[in-house]
Amino acid sequence: MTPHIKLFSPGPVEVSPKTLAAFSRPMIGHRGSEFKALYAGIQPQLQTLFGTKQPVFLSTSSAWGVMEAAIRNLVHTRVLCCMQGAFSDKWLDVSKRCGKEADALQVEWGDYTHPEALHEKLATGAYDTVTLIHNETSTGVMNPLADVCAVVRKHPGVLLVVDTVSSFSAVPIAMDELGIDVLLTGSQKALALPPGLALFAVSEKAFARAAQTKDRGYYFDFLEFKKNQEGNMTPSTPSIGHIYALQSKLEDIFHEGLEARYARHASTNALVHTWVKENGFDFFAPEGFRSKTLTCIANTRNVDVAAWIGRVKKQHGFVFDGGYGKLKGKAFRISNMGDETEETMSSMLAATTRCLE
Ligand SMILES: *Cc1c(COP(=O)(O)O)cnc(C)c1O
């Protein structure tokens, strides 16, 4: 077996032994009473985390499954994709591949979505859907979610789809209050579960739109999820191991307490920020828009990042990320998502410093 290398890269992140034990529990039938009790049992906690009264659905897919589902279920006329990094940029391509009319509201990588620019675009009346990545994992930019939501709310015919894959449960996100129409997240980043599950909720407005949409298919049909949820089931056989792992993780989250969880992410993130300044690097994201769950660091010292990561891996048994896509070598990313504490982050940062030269 390969040795255990601890992941400080922003996804997948380290999964705890408790979660892994839950993940590997013996199987149960997915139409039986035991499964229904499992699924119904986690709903209230999921709804609290989502900030919604709507049911929370579980999709056996990675997050992109639900991202594509949102496009297929909701877009009738034209979708506007807020774009500022690898994940948000890709949504334009995905929308077009689904046969939809789609436009980019593009800013430079490292910038955020400017609410005024979004308002101007929506005022044309051309769009019925907007896609937004809350926390752009490739650049470490956290978008001003409340301001973006306020803009979209001024355009009642427009539905807002928000991806929170790398921010969910690390900062408060109130779906109903903000008027988000589809809120989605994946398992392997902020939630620190194994990859392969996506979670999402859909507003009444978005269900109504979906009901008018032809060719929604089956696997990702929002109305199929809704119908099955009424019986505490999923449309097709879900990854049951993931649902046990999620149940275990929810237990952890609510045992820690939401406020304490948010505070822990803020303090571990602050440790990375201090490290960046002390070591003469700079942030890739502008002040005020920096992610709380990962830090994207501009390689202003021109370090050979790949070699550095290699030394850290060999000498200390963990890895961080050497830059996503076109940022490879120019920036690197350190994650503080999931279960990391001030103690684990401090020892990670100290080891990273020791391997720097
Ligand atoms: C990782 C990531 C995705 C893609 O997730 P998959 O699980 O690979 O589908 C989407 N959005 C954001 C913000 C991400 O960080």
mmCIF file of C-alpha atoms and ligand atoms in Angstrom:
data_model
loop_
_atom_site.group_PDB
_atom_site.id
_atom_site.type_symbol
_atom_site.label_atom_id
_atom_site.label_comp_id
_atom_site.label_asym_id
_atom_site.label_seq_id
_atom_site.Cartn_x
_atom_site.Cartn_y
_atom_site.Cartn_z
ATOM 1 C CA MET A 1 0.000 0.000 0.000
ATOM 2 C CA THR A 2 1.178 3.557 -0.691
ATOM 3 C CA PRO A 3 2.002 5.526 2.457
ATOM 4 C CA HIS A 4 -0.624 7.898 3.864
ATOM 5 C CA ILE A 5 0.079 11.379 2.526
ATOM 6 C CA LYS A 6 -2.000 14.005 4.299
ATOM 7 C CA LEU A 7 -3.743 16.398 1.908
ATOM 8 C CA PHE A 8 -3.556 20.155 2.426
ATOM 9 C CA SER A 9 -4.520 20.751 -1.205
ATOM 10 C CA PRO A 10 -8.000 22.191 -1.754
ATOM 11 C CA GLY A 11 -9.804 19.057 -2.724
ATOM 12 C CA PRO A 12 -10.034 16.257 -2.083
ATOM 13 C CA VAL A 13 -9.057 17.035 1.486
ATOM 14 C CA GLU A 14 -8.053 14.766 4.323
ATOM 15 C CA VAL A 15 -10.823 12.417 5.517
ATOM 16 C CA SER A 16 -10.868 11.491 9.212
ATOM 17 C CA PRO A 17 -10.659 7.880 10.441
ATOM 18 C CA LYS A 18 -14.156 8.280 11.989
ATOM 19 C CA THR A 19 -15.606 9.323 8.615
ATOM 20 C CA LEU A 20 -13.790 6.496 6.825
ATOM 21 C CA ALA A 21 -15.151 3.975 9.329
ATOM 22 C CA ALA A 22 -18.694 5.214 8.674
ATOM 23 C CA PHE A 23 -18.044 5.153 4.916
ATOM 24 C CA SER A 24 -17.175 1.458 5.042
ATOM 25 C CA ARG A 25 -20.142 0.208 7.054
ATOM 26 C CA PRO A 26 -21.998 -2.854 5.709
ATOM 27 C CA MET A 27 -24.559 -2.094 2.989
ATOM 28 C CA ILE A 28 -28.319 -1.853 3.475
ATOM 29 C CA GLY A 29 -31.069 -1.895 0.870
ATOM 30 C CA HIS A 30 -31.852 1.565 -0.494
ATOM 31 C CA ARG A 31 -35.643 1.012 -0.542
ATOM 32 C CA GLY A 32 -35.870 -0.379 2.992
ATOM 33 C CA SER A 33 -36.924 1.176 6.286
ATOM 34 C CA GLU A 34 -33.359 1.399 7.573
ATOM 35 C CA PHE A 35 -32.309 3.533 4.642
ATOM 36 C CA LYS A 36 -35.402 5.715 4.886
ATOM 37 C CA ALA A 37 -34.686 6.346 8.559
ATOM 38 C CA LEU A 38 -31.062 7.202 7.739
ATOM 39 C CA TYR A 39 -32.080 9.654 5.027
ATOM 40 C CA ALA A 40 -34.911 11.255 6.993
ATOM 41 C CA GLY A 41 -32.689 11.471 10.070
ATOM 42 C CA ILE A 42 -30.079 13.726 8.472
ATOM 43 C CA GLN A 43 -32.571 16.079 6.777
ATOM 44 C CA PRO A 44 -33.048 18.563 9.647
ATOM 45 C CA GLN A 45 -29.291 19.066 10.075
ATOM 46 C CA LEU A 46 -28.803 19.423 6.333
ATOM 47 C CA GLN A 47 -31.602 21.984 6.136
ATOM 48 C CA THR A 48 -29.974 23.953 8.948
ATOM 49 C CA LEU A 49 -26.639 23.972 7.130
ATOM 50 C CA PHE A 50 -28.277 25.028 3.863
ATOM 51 C CA GLY A 51 -30.403 27.646 5.592
ATOM 52 C CA THR A 52 -33.491 26.325 3.877
ATOM 53 C CA LYS A 53 -36.923 24.840 4.501
ATOM 54 C CA GLN A 54 -36.647 22.998 1.186
ATOM 55 C CA PRO A 55 -35.619 19.330 1.132
ATOM 56 C CA VAL A 56 -31.900 18.683 0.660
ATOM 57 C CA PHE A 57 -31.150 16.169 -2.096
ATOM 58 C CA LEU A 58 -28.230 13.778 -2.353
ATOM 59 C CA SER A 59 -26.863 13.015 -5.785
ATOM 60 C CA THR A 60 -24.441 10.191 -6.407
ATOM 61 C CA SER A 61 -22.209 12.225 -8.672
ATOM 62 C CA SER A 62 -19.513 14.764 -8.194
ATOM 63 C CA ALA A 63 -20.584 18.407 -7.989
ATOM 64 C CA TRP A 64 -20.442 18.854 -11.754
ATOM 65 C CA GLY A 65 -23.349 16.456 -12.105
ATOM 66 C CA VAL A 66 -25.600 18.859 -10.222
ATOM 67 C CA MET A 67 -24.041 21.911 -11.881
ATOM 68 C CA GLU A 68 -24.975 20.467 -15.255
ATOM 69 C CA ALA A 69 -28.360 19.414 -13.869
ATOM 70 C CA ALA A 70 -29.100 23.017 -12.885
ATOM 71 C CA ILE A 71 -28.463 24.144 -16.459
ATOM 72 C CA ARG A 72 -30.571 21.363 -17.956
ATOM 73 C CA ASN A 73 -33.478 21.855 -15.541
ATOM 74 C CA LEU A 74 -33.616 25.646 -15.497
ATOM 75 C CA VAL A 75 -32.339 27.450 -18.572
ATOM 76 C CA HIS A 76 -34.998 28.322 -21.159
ATOM 77 C CA THR A 77 -33.717 31.502 -22.790
ATOM 78 C CA ARG A 78 -30.152 32.372 -21.832
ATOM 79 C CA VAL A 79 -27.748 31.801 -18.962
ATOM 80 C CA LEU A 80 -25.161 34.279 -17.678
ATOM 81 C CA CYS A 81 -22.061 32.679 -16.135
ATOM 82 C CA CYS A 82 -20.110 34.760 -13.594
ATOM 83 C CA MET A 83 -16.517 33.814 -14.377
ATOM 84 C CA GLN A 84 -13.222 34.422 -12.587
ATOM 85 C CA GLY A 85 -11.296 31.162 -12.452
ATOM 86 C CA ALA A 86 -11.090 27.558 -13.597
ATOM 87 C CA PHE A 87 -14.349 26.317 -12.071
ATOM 88 C CA SER A 88 -16.520 29.328 -12.835
ATOM 89 C CA ASP A 89 -15.107 29.636 -16.393
ATOM 90 C CA LYS A 90 -15.965 26.027 -17.153
ATOM 91 C CA TRP A 91 -19.649 26.643 -16.511
ATOM 92 C CA LEU A 92 -19.928 28.545 -19.812
ATOM 93 C CA ASP A 93 -18.578 25.588 -21.760
ATOM 94 C CA VAL A 94 -20.819 23.150 -19.886
ATOM 95 C CA SER A 95 -23.887 25.316 -20.588
ATOM 96 C CA LYS A 96 -23.087 25.405 -24.301
ATOM 97 C CA ARG A 97 -22.505 21.675 -24.371
ATOM 98 C CA CYS A 98 -26.001 21.281 -22.912
ATOM 99 C CA GLY A 99 -27.252 23.151 -25.975
ATOM 100 C CA LYS A 100 -28.062 26.384 -24.099
ATOM 101 C CA GLU A 101 -27.473 29.981 -25.099
ATOM 102 C CA ALA A 102 -24.834 31.218 -22.663
ATOM 103 C CA ASP A 103 -22.759 34.348 -22.071
ATOM 104 C CA ALA A 104 -19.754 35.120 -19.897
ATOM 105 C CA LEU A 105 -19.542 37.830 -17.300
ATOM 106 C CA GLN A 106 -15.779 37.456 -17.194
ATOM 107 C CA VAL A 107 -13.241 39.147 -14.947
ATOM 108 C CA GLU A 108 -9.525 38.411 -14.611
ATOM 109 C CA TRP A 109 -8.520 35.371 -12.580
ATOM 110 C CA GLY A 110 -8.031 36.717 -9.068
ATOM 111 C CA ASP A 111 -10.846 39.258 -9.361
ATOM 112 C CA TYR A 112 -14.380 38.782 -8.035
ATOM 113 C CA THR A 113 -17.842 39.182 -9.563
ATOM 114 C CA HIS A 114 -18.777 42.864 -9.415
ATOM 115 C CA PRO A 115 -22.449 43.179 -8.446
ATOM 116 C CA GLU A 116 -22.954 46.401 -10.482
ATOM 117 C CA ALA A 117 -21.667 44.713 -13.646
ATOM 118 C CA LEU A 118 -24.044 41.821 -13.033
ATOM 119 C CA HIS A 119 -26.946 44.225 -12.529
ATOM 120 C CA GLU A 120 -26.204 45.921 -15.857
ATOM 121 C CA LYS A 121 -26.178 42.599 -17.705
ATOM 122 C CA LEU A 122 -29.407 41.389 -16.092
ATOM 123 C CA ALA A 123 -31.129 44.698 -16.852
ATOM 124 C CA THR A 124 -30.989 43.752 -20.557
ATOM 125 C CA GLY A 125 -33.657 41.148 -19.779
ATOM 126 C CA ALA A 126 -31.802 38.588 -21.874
ATOM 127 C CA TYR A 127 -31.180 36.102 -19.074
ATOM 128 C CA ASP A 128 -33.326 33.706 -17.082
ATOM 129 C CA THR A 129 -30.500 32.067 -15.088
ATOM 130 C CA VAL A 130 -27.209 33.103 -13.464
ATOM 131 C CA THR A 131 -24.406 30.794 -12.338
ATOM 132 C CA LEU A 132 -22.035 31.792 -9.560
ATOM 133 C CA ILE A 133 -19.211 30.050 -7.751
ATOM 134 C CA HIS A 134 -19.220 31.346 -4.194
ATOM 135 C CA ASN A 135 -15.617 30.406 -3.467
ATOM 136 C CA GLU A 136 -13.504 30.106 -6.628
ATOM 137 C CA THR A 137 -11.188 27.328 -5.528
ATOM 138 C CA SER A 138 -8.620 27.876 -8.285
ATOM 139 C CA THR A 139 -7.857 31.486 -7.297
ATOM 140 C CA GLY A 140 -8.861 31.636 -3.624
ATOM 141 C CA VAL A 141 -11.437 34.357 -4.281
ATOM 142 C CA MET A 142 -14.615 34.435 -2.209
ATOM 143 C CA ASN A 143 -17.352 36.332 -4.025
ATOM 144 C CA PRO A 144 -19.523 38.884 -2.206
ATOM 145 C CA LEU A 145 -22.450 36.466 -2.033
ATOM 146 C CA ALA A 146 -24.976 38.680 -0.246
ATOM 147 C CA ASP A 147 -24.398 41.554 -2.713
ATOM 148 C CA VAL A 148 -24.666 39.269 -5.737
ATOM 149 C CA CYS A 149 -27.877 37.741 -4.356
ATOM 150 C CA ALA A 150 -29.322 41.215 -3.727
ATOM 151 C CA VAL A 151 -28.744 42.098 -7.389
ATOM 152 C CA VAL A 152 -30.357 38.919 -8.695
ATOM 153 C CA ARG A 153 -33.375 39.433 -6.391
ATOM 154 C CA LYS A 154 -34.075 42.691 -8.257
ATOM 155 C CA HIS A 155 -34.734 40.599 -11.369
ATOM 156 C CA PRO A 156 -37.586 38.259 -10.435
ATOM 157 C CA GLY A 157 -37.466 36.342 -13.709
ATOM 158 C CA VAL A 158 -33.871 35.281 -13.111
ATOM 159 C CA LEU A 159 -32.883 32.153 -11.169
ATOM 160 C CA LEU A 160 -29.585 32.039 -9.278
ATOM 161 C CA VAL A 161 -27.494 28.864 -9.091
ATOM 162 C CA VAL A 162 -24.695 28.956 -6.510
ATOM 163 C CA ASP A 163 -21.842 26.475 -6.147
ATOM 164 C CA THR A 164 -20.456 26.301 -2.611
ATOM 165 C CA VAL A 165 -18.244 23.245 -3.075
ATOM 166 C CA SER A 166 -15.285 24.746 -1.219
ATOM 167 C CA SER A 167 -17.098 27.037 1.236
ATOM 168 C CA PHE A 168 -20.154 25.087 2.418
ATOM 169 C CA SER A 169 -20.428 24.778 6.210
ATOM 170 C CA ALA A 170 -17.185 26.743 6.718
ATOM 171 C CA VAL A 171 -18.969 30.094 6.494
ATOM 172 C CA PRO A 172 -22.700 30.738 6.997
ATOM 173 C CA ILE A 173 -24.768 30.551 3.780
ATOM 174 C CA ALA A 174 -28.505 31.163 4.175
ATOM 175 C CA MET A 175 -30.168 29.907 1.013
ATOM 176 C CA ASP A 176 -33.771 31.001 1.647
ATOM 177 C CA GLU A 177 -32.897 34.381 3.111
ATOM 178 C CA LEU A 178 -30.562 35.191 0.215
ATOM 179 C CA GLY A 179 -33.053 33.986 -2.390
ATOM 180 C CA ILE A 180 -30.730 31.373 -3.893
ATOM 181 C CA ASP A 181 -32.597 29.056 -6.276
ATOM 182 C CA VAL A 182 -30.163 26.167 -6.425
ATOM 183 C CA LEU A 183 -27.528 25.789 -3.727
ATOM 184 C CA LEU A 184 -25.113 22.956 -4.346
ATOM 185 C CA THR A 185 -22.000 21.494 -2.836
ATOM 186 C CA GLY A 186 -19.782 18.453 -3.205
ATOM 187 C CA SER A 187 -18.491 15.995 -0.654
ATOM 188 C CA GLN A 188 -14.703 16.110 -0.947
ATOM 189 C CA LYS A 189 -13.825 19.687 -0.116
ATOM 190 C CA ALA A 190 -15.396 21.782 2.627
ATOM 191 C CA LEU A 191 -17.260 18.745 4.006
ATOM 192 C CA ALA A 192 -14.140 16.544 4.123
ATOM 193 C CA LEU A 193 -15.911 13.414 2.897
ATOM 194 C CA PRO A 194 -14.635 11.059 0.206
ATOM 195 C CA PRO A 195 -15.344 12.289 -3.364
ATOM 196 C CA GLY A 196 -18.444 11.088 -5.215
ATOM 197 C CA LEU A 197 -21.468 12.744 -3.613
ATOM 198 C CA ALA A 198 -23.157 16.079 -4.271
ATOM 199 C CA LEU A 199 -25.758 17.806 -2.085
ATOM 200 C CA PHE A 200 -28.242 20.379 -3.295
ATOM 201 C CA ALA A 201 -31.502 22.162 -2.613
ATOM 202 C CA VAL A 202 -33.946 23.803 -5.024
ATOM 203 C CA SER A 203 -36.309 26.755 -4.443
ATOM 204 C CA GLU A 204 -40.044 26.630 -5.253
ATOM 205 C CA LYS A 205 -39.408 29.089 -8.065
ATOM 206 C CA ALA A 206 -36.812 26.775 -9.563
ATOM 207 C CA PHE A 207 -39.091 23.728 -9.242
ATOM 208 C CA ALA A 208 -41.780 25.670 -11.103
ATOM 209 C CA ARG A 209 -39.311 26.498 -13.868
ATOM 210 C CA ALA A 210 -38.144 22.874 -14.057
ATOM 211 C CA ALA A 211 -41.735 21.701 -14.424
ATOM 212 C CA GLN A 212 -41.903 23.762 -17.634
ATOM 213 C CA THR A 213 -38.629 22.357 -18.983
ATOM 214 C CA LYS A 214 -38.656 19.658 -21.604
ATOM 215 C CA ASP A 215 -36.015 16.934 -21.870
ATOM 216 C CA ARG A 216 -34.824 17.071 -18.276
ATOM 217 C CA GLY A 217 -33.705 13.474 -18.607
ATOM 218 C CA TYR A 218 -33.989 11.125 -15.654
ATOM 219 C CA TYR A 219 -30.839 10.879 -13.527
ATOM 220 C CA PHE A 220 -30.627 14.596 -12.741
ATOM 221 C CA ASP A 221 -34.307 15.560 -12.986
ATOM 222 C CA PHE A 222 -35.063 17.912 -10.070
ATOM 223 C CA LEU A 223 -38.703 16.780 -9.960
ATOM 224 C CA GLU A 224 -37.663 13.135 -9.791
ATOM 225 C CA PHE A 225 -35.500 13.969 -6.751
ATOM 226 C CA LYS A 226 -38.433 15.782 -5.167
ATOM 227 C CA LYS A 227 -40.869 12.940 -5.730
ATOM 228 C CA ASN A 228 -38.497 10.335 -4.286
ATOM 229 C CA GLN A 229 -37.588 12.541 -1.348
ATOM 230 C CA GLU A 230 -41.204 12.472 -0.227
ATOM 231 C CA GLY A 231 -40.615 8.777 0.531
ATOM 232 C CA ASN A 232 -37.120 9.431 1.951
ATOM 233 C CA MET A 233 -35.434 7.896 -1.043
ATOM 234 C CA THR A 234 -33.249 8.870 -3.961
ATOM 235 C CA PRO A 235 -34.268 8.318 -7.608
ATOM 236 C CA SER A 236 -31.576 5.690 -8.224
ATOM 237 C CA THR A 237 -29.343 3.589 -5.967
ATOM 238 C CA PRO A 238 -27.216 6.081 -4.042
ATOM 239 C CA SER A 239 -23.721 5.648 -2.690
ATOM 240 C CA ILE A 240 -24.901 4.400 0.704
ATOM 241 C CA GLY A 241 -21.389 4.573 2.150
ATOM 242 C CA HIS A 242 -21.353 8.307 1.458
ATOM 243 C CA ILE A 243 -24.613 8.789 3.300
ATOM 244 C CA TYR A 244 -23.257 6.987 6.370
ATOM 245 C CA ALA A 245 -20.133 9.152 6.116
ATOM 246 C CA LEU A 246 -22.296 12.260 5.842
ATOM 247 C CA GLN A 247 -24.327 11.223 8.881
ATOM 248 C CA SER A 248 -21.097 10.825 10.839
ATOM 249 C CA LYS A 249 -19.799 14.185 9.620
ATOM 250 C CA LEU A 250 -23.036 15.969 10.555
ATOM 251 C CA GLU A 251 -22.687 14.500 14.032
ATOM 252 C CA ASP A 252 -19.189 16.070 14.205
ATOM 253 C CA ILE A 253 -20.343 19.423 12.823
ATOM 254 C CA PHE A 254 -23.232 19.815 15.245
ATOM 255 C CA HIS A 255 -21.190 18.509 18.141
ATOM 256 C CA GLU A 256 -18.596 21.209 17.472
ATOM 257 C CA GLY A 257 -21.342 23.789 16.887
ATOM 258 C CA LEU A 258 -21.760 25.929 13.790
ATOM 259 C CA GLU A 259 -20.372 29.114 15.301
ATOM 260 C CA ALA A 260 -17.313 27.250 16.577
ATOM 261 C CA ARG A 261 -16.854 25.652 13.170
ATOM 262 C CA TYR A 262 -16.965 29.042 11.422
ATOM 263 C CA ALA A 263 -14.549 30.472 13.996
ATOM 264 C CA ARG A 264 -12.154 27.549 13.564
ATOM 265 C CA HIS A 265 -12.005 28.111 9.806
ATOM 266 C CA ALA A 266 -11.418 31.827 10.353
ATOM 267 C CA SER A 267 -8.564 31.204 12.792
ATOM 268 C CA THR A 268 -6.831 28.479 10.760
ATOM 269 C CA ASN A 269 -7.146 30.684 7.667
ATOM 270 C CA ALA A 270 -5.628 33.602 9.590
ATOM 271 C CA LEU A 271 -2.622 31.413 10.464
ATOM 272 C CA VAL A 272 -1.979 30.827 6.755
ATOM 273 C CA HIS A 273 -2.340 34.555 6.070
ATOM 274 C CA THR A 274 0.237 35.360 8.737
ATOM 275 C CA TRP A 275 2.571 32.750 7.255
ATOM 276 C CA VAL A 276 2.217 34.341 3.798
ATOM 277 C CA LYS A 277 3.266 37.745 5.123
ATOM 278 C CA GLU A 278 6.084 36.399 7.313
ATOM 279 C CA ASN A 279 7.572 34.491 4.406
ATOM 280 C CA GLY A 280 7.544 37.359 1.938
ATOM 281 C CA PHE A 281 4.861 36.013 -0.397
ATOM 282 C CA ASP A 282 1.735 37.810 -1.573
ATOM 283 C CA PHE A 283 -1.933 36.891 -1.897
ATOM 284 C CA PHE A 284 -3.415 36.102 -5.293
ATOM 285 C CA ALA A 285 -6.851 37.393 -4.265
ATOM 286 C CA PRO A 286 -7.559 41.011 -3.327
ATOM 287 C CA GLU A 287 -8.082 42.006 0.283
ATOM 288 C CA GLY A 288 -11.691 41.672 1.386
ATOM 289 C CA PHE A 289 -12.356 38.873 -1.129
ATOM 290 C CA ARG A 290 -10.027 36.187 0.185
ATOM 291 C CA SER A 291 -11.368 32.727 0.811
ATOM 292 C CA LYS A 292 -11.720 31.501 4.384
ATOM 293 C CA THR A 293 -11.095 27.868 3.453
ATOM 294 C CA LEU A 294 -8.011 28.005 1.297
ATOM 295 C CA THR A 295 -5.308 30.498 0.426
ATOM 296 C CA CYS A 296 -4.029 31.040 -3.085
ATOM 297 C CA ILE A 297 -0.534 32.470 -2.762
ATOM 298 C CA ALA A 298 1.273 34.356 -5.523
ATOM 299 C CA ASN A 299 4.740 32.880 -6.015
ATOM 300 C CA THR A 300 6.420 36.287 -5.706
ATOM 301 C CA ARG A 301 9.687 34.693 -4.524
ATOM 302 C CA ASN A 302 9.926 32.567 -7.665
ATOM 303 C CA VAL A 303 10.335 29.352 -5.730
ATOM 304 C CA ASP A 304 10.436 26.071 -7.660
ATOM 305 C CA VAL A 305 7.054 25.083 -6.236
ATOM 306 C CA ALA A 306 6.967 21.539 -7.626
ATOM 307 C CA ALA A 307 10.346 20.716 -6.075
ATOM 308 C CA TRP A 308 9.322 22.318 -2.792
ATOM 309 C CA ILE A 309 6.136 20.265 -2.600
ATOM 310 C CA GLY A 310 8.218 17.183 -3.377
ATOM 311 C CA ARG A 311 10.493 17.866 -0.388
ATOM 312 C CA VAL A 312 7.550 18.477 1.935
ATOM 313 C CA LYS A 313 5.902 15.270 0.802
ATOM 314 C CA LYS A 314 9.038 13.195 1.243
ATOM 315 C CA GLN A 315 10.179 14.658 4.557
ATOM 316 C CA HIS A 316 6.831 15.332 6.243
ATOM 317 C CA GLY A 317 4.223 13.194 4.492
ATOM 318 C CA PHE A 318 1.826 15.859 3.315
ATOM 319 C CA VAL A 319 1.107 17.897 0.206
ATOM 320 C CA PHE A 320 -0.258 21.261 -0.761
ATOM 321 C CA ASP A 321 -1.156 22.352 -4.282
ATOM 322 C CA GLY A 322 1.232 23.765 -6.874
ATOM 323 C CA GLY A 323 -1.264 25.975 -8.734
ATOM 324 C CA TYR A 324 -4.378 25.179 -10.759
ATOM 325 C CA GLY A 325 -4.294 25.109 -14.558
ATOM 326 C CA LYS A 326 -2.623 28.183 -15.980
ATOM 327 C CA LEU A 327 -1.517 29.226 -12.467
ATOM 328 C CA LYS A 328 0.747 26.169 -12.119
ATOM 329 C CA GLY A 329 4.072 27.320 -10.656
ATOM 330 C CA LYS A 330 2.880 30.940 -10.514
ATOM 331 C CA ALA A 331 0.706 30.429 -7.482
ATOM 332 C CA PHE A 332 0.226 27.694 -4.915
ATOM 333 C CA ARG A 333 -2.659 26.836 -2.646
ATOM 334 C CA ILE A 334 -2.933 25.745 0.959
ATOM 335 C CA SER A 335 -6.250 24.427 2.239
ATOM 336 C CA ASN A 336 -7.573 24.789 5.777
ATOM 337 C CA MET A 337 -10.859 23.040 4.954
ATOM 338 C CA GLY A 338 -12.515 20.265 6.840
ATOM 339 C CA ASP A 339 -11.136 19.091 10.157
ATOM 340 C CA GLU A 340 -7.929 21.144 10.360
ATOM 341 C CA THR A 341 -7.147 22.861 13.643
ATOM 342 C CA GLU A 342 -4.719 25.594 14.680
ATOM 343 C CA GLU A 343 -2.420 22.808 15.813
ATOM 344 C CA THR A 344 -2.444 20.833 12.557
ATOM 345 C CA MET A 345 -2.143 23.995 10.442
ATOM 346 C CA SER A 346 0.728 25.330 12.541
ATOM 347 C CA SER A 347 2.728 22.153 12.209
ATOM 348 C CA MET A 348 1.993 22.007 8.473
ATOM 349 C CA LEU A 349 3.138 25.602 8.001
ATOM 350 C CA ALA A 350 6.271 25.078 10.093
ATOM 351 C CA ALA A 351 7.260 22.046 8.027
ATOM 352 C CA THR A 352 6.546 23.960 4.812
ATOM 353 C CA THR A 353 8.880 26.735 5.969
ATOM 354 C CA ARG A 354 11.622 24.248 6.876
ATOM 355 C CA CYS A 355 11.495 22.810 3.344
ATOM 356 C CA LEU A 356 11.436 26.201 1.626
ATOM 357 C CA GLU A 357 15.189 26.545 1.060
HETATM 358 C C1 LIG B 1 -13.808 21.091 -7.052
HETATM 359 C C2 LIG B 1 -14.849 22.055 -7.454
HETATM 360 C C3 LIG B 1 -15.840 21.716 -8.371
HETATM 361 C C4 LIG B 1 -15.860 20.414 -9.102
HETATM 362 O O1 LIG B 1 -16.159 19.402 -8.275
HETATM 363 P P1 LIG B 1 -16.223 17.897 -8.827
HETATM 364 O O2 LIG B 1 -16.421 17.176 -7.568
HETATM 365 O O3 LIG B 1 -14.911 17.610 -9.491
HETATM 366 O O4 LIG B 1 -17.352 17.820 -9.760
HETATM 367 C C5 LIG B 1 -16.799 22.640 -8.652
HETATM 368 N N1 LIG B 1 -16.803 23.850 -8.076
HETATM 369 C C6 LIG B 1 -15.869 24.223 -7.196
HETATM 370 C C7 LIG B 1 -15.927 25.570 -6.586
HETATM 371 C C8 LIG B 1 -14.863 23.342 -6.851
HETATM 372 O O5 LIG B 1 -13.922 23.717 -5.975
#
